[in-house]
């Protein structure tokens, strides 16, 4: 069996960005789906990557 090191916890979802925000909104019963769509409105790629990386990333 291989050892694994977890260096962070988080996700980008329609409920928000980061484990704590997602948990708070989920626990409060927030629904992030509207009209059949769940947009990630809190996500800004500039917070996570450079302009060059964003330009080269898949959409």
GROMACS .gro file of C-alpha atoms in nm:
model
   59
    1UNK     CA    1   0.000   0.000   0.000
    2UNK     CA    2   0.126   0.351  -0.086
    3UNK     CA    3   0.130   0.639   0.159
    4UNK     CA    4  -0.070   0.948   0.068
    5UNK     CA    5  -0.034   1.301   0.201
    6UNK     CA    6  -0.336   1.532   0.188
    7UNK     CA    7  -0.211   1.888   0.156
    8UNK     CA    8  -0.544   2.066   0.128
    9UNK     CA    9  -0.916   2.027   0.117
   10UNK     CA   10  -1.155   2.218  -0.101
   11UNK     CA   11  -1.370   2.228  -0.406
   12UNK     CA   12  -1.517   2.468  -0.655
   13UNK     CA   13  -1.892   2.413  -0.672
   14UNK     CA   14  -2.209   2.614  -0.729
   15UNK     CA   15  -2.237   2.640  -0.348
   16UNK     CA   16  -1.906   2.825  -0.326
   17UNK     CA   17  -1.530   2.788  -0.321
   18UNK     CA   18  -1.363   2.602  -0.034
   19UNK     CA   19  -1.470   2.333   0.207
   20UNK     CA   20  -1.587   2.563   0.488
   21UNK     CA   21  -1.808   2.779   0.264
   22UNK     CA   22  -1.960   2.476   0.095
   23UNK     CA   23  -2.029   2.309   0.429
   24UNK     CA   24  -2.193   2.623   0.574
   25UNK     CA   25  -2.422   2.669   0.274
   26UNK     CA   26  -2.503   2.298   0.252
   27UNK     CA   27  -2.587   2.284   0.626
   28UNK     CA   28  -2.808   2.592   0.587
   29UNK     CA   29  -3.004   2.415   0.314
   30UNK     CA   30  -2.895   2.647   0.035
   31UNK     CA   31  -2.975   2.523  -0.315
   32UNK     CA   32  -2.730   2.643  -0.579
   33UNK     CA   33  -2.931   2.513  -0.873
   34UNK     CA   34  -3.154   2.764  -1.052
   35UNK     CA   35  -3.348   2.689  -1.369
   36UNK     CA   36  -3.161   2.362  -1.407
   37UNK     CA   37  -2.819   2.530  -1.399
   38UNK     CA   38  -2.560   2.544  -1.120
   39UNK     CA   39  -2.316   2.823  -1.208
   40UNK     CA   40  -1.997   2.872  -1.005
   41UNK     CA   41  -2.046   3.245  -0.951
   42UNK     CA   42  -1.793   3.275  -0.664
   43UNK     CA   43  -1.507   3.137  -0.877
   44UNK     CA   44  -1.246   3.375  -1.020
   45UNK     CA   45  -0.963   3.197  -1.203
   46UNK     CA   46  -0.728   3.488  -1.125
   47UNK     CA   47  -0.738   3.380  -0.759
   48UNK     CA   48  -0.583   3.044  -0.848
   49UNK     CA   49  -0.368   3.088  -1.160
   50UNK     CA   50  -0.178   3.340  -1.365
   51UNK     CA   51  -0.324   3.496  -1.680
   52UNK     CA   52  -0.096   3.274  -1.889
   53UNK     CA   53  -0.213   2.958  -1.710
   54UNK     CA   54  -0.578   3.060  -1.743
   55UNK     CA   55  -0.536   3.124  -2.116
   56UNK     CA   56  -0.389   2.775  -2.165
   57UNK     CA   57  -0.644   2.595  -1.948
   58UNK     CA   58  -0.934   2.398  -2.093
   59UNK     CA   59  -1.269   2.568  -2.071
   0.00000   0.00000   0.00000
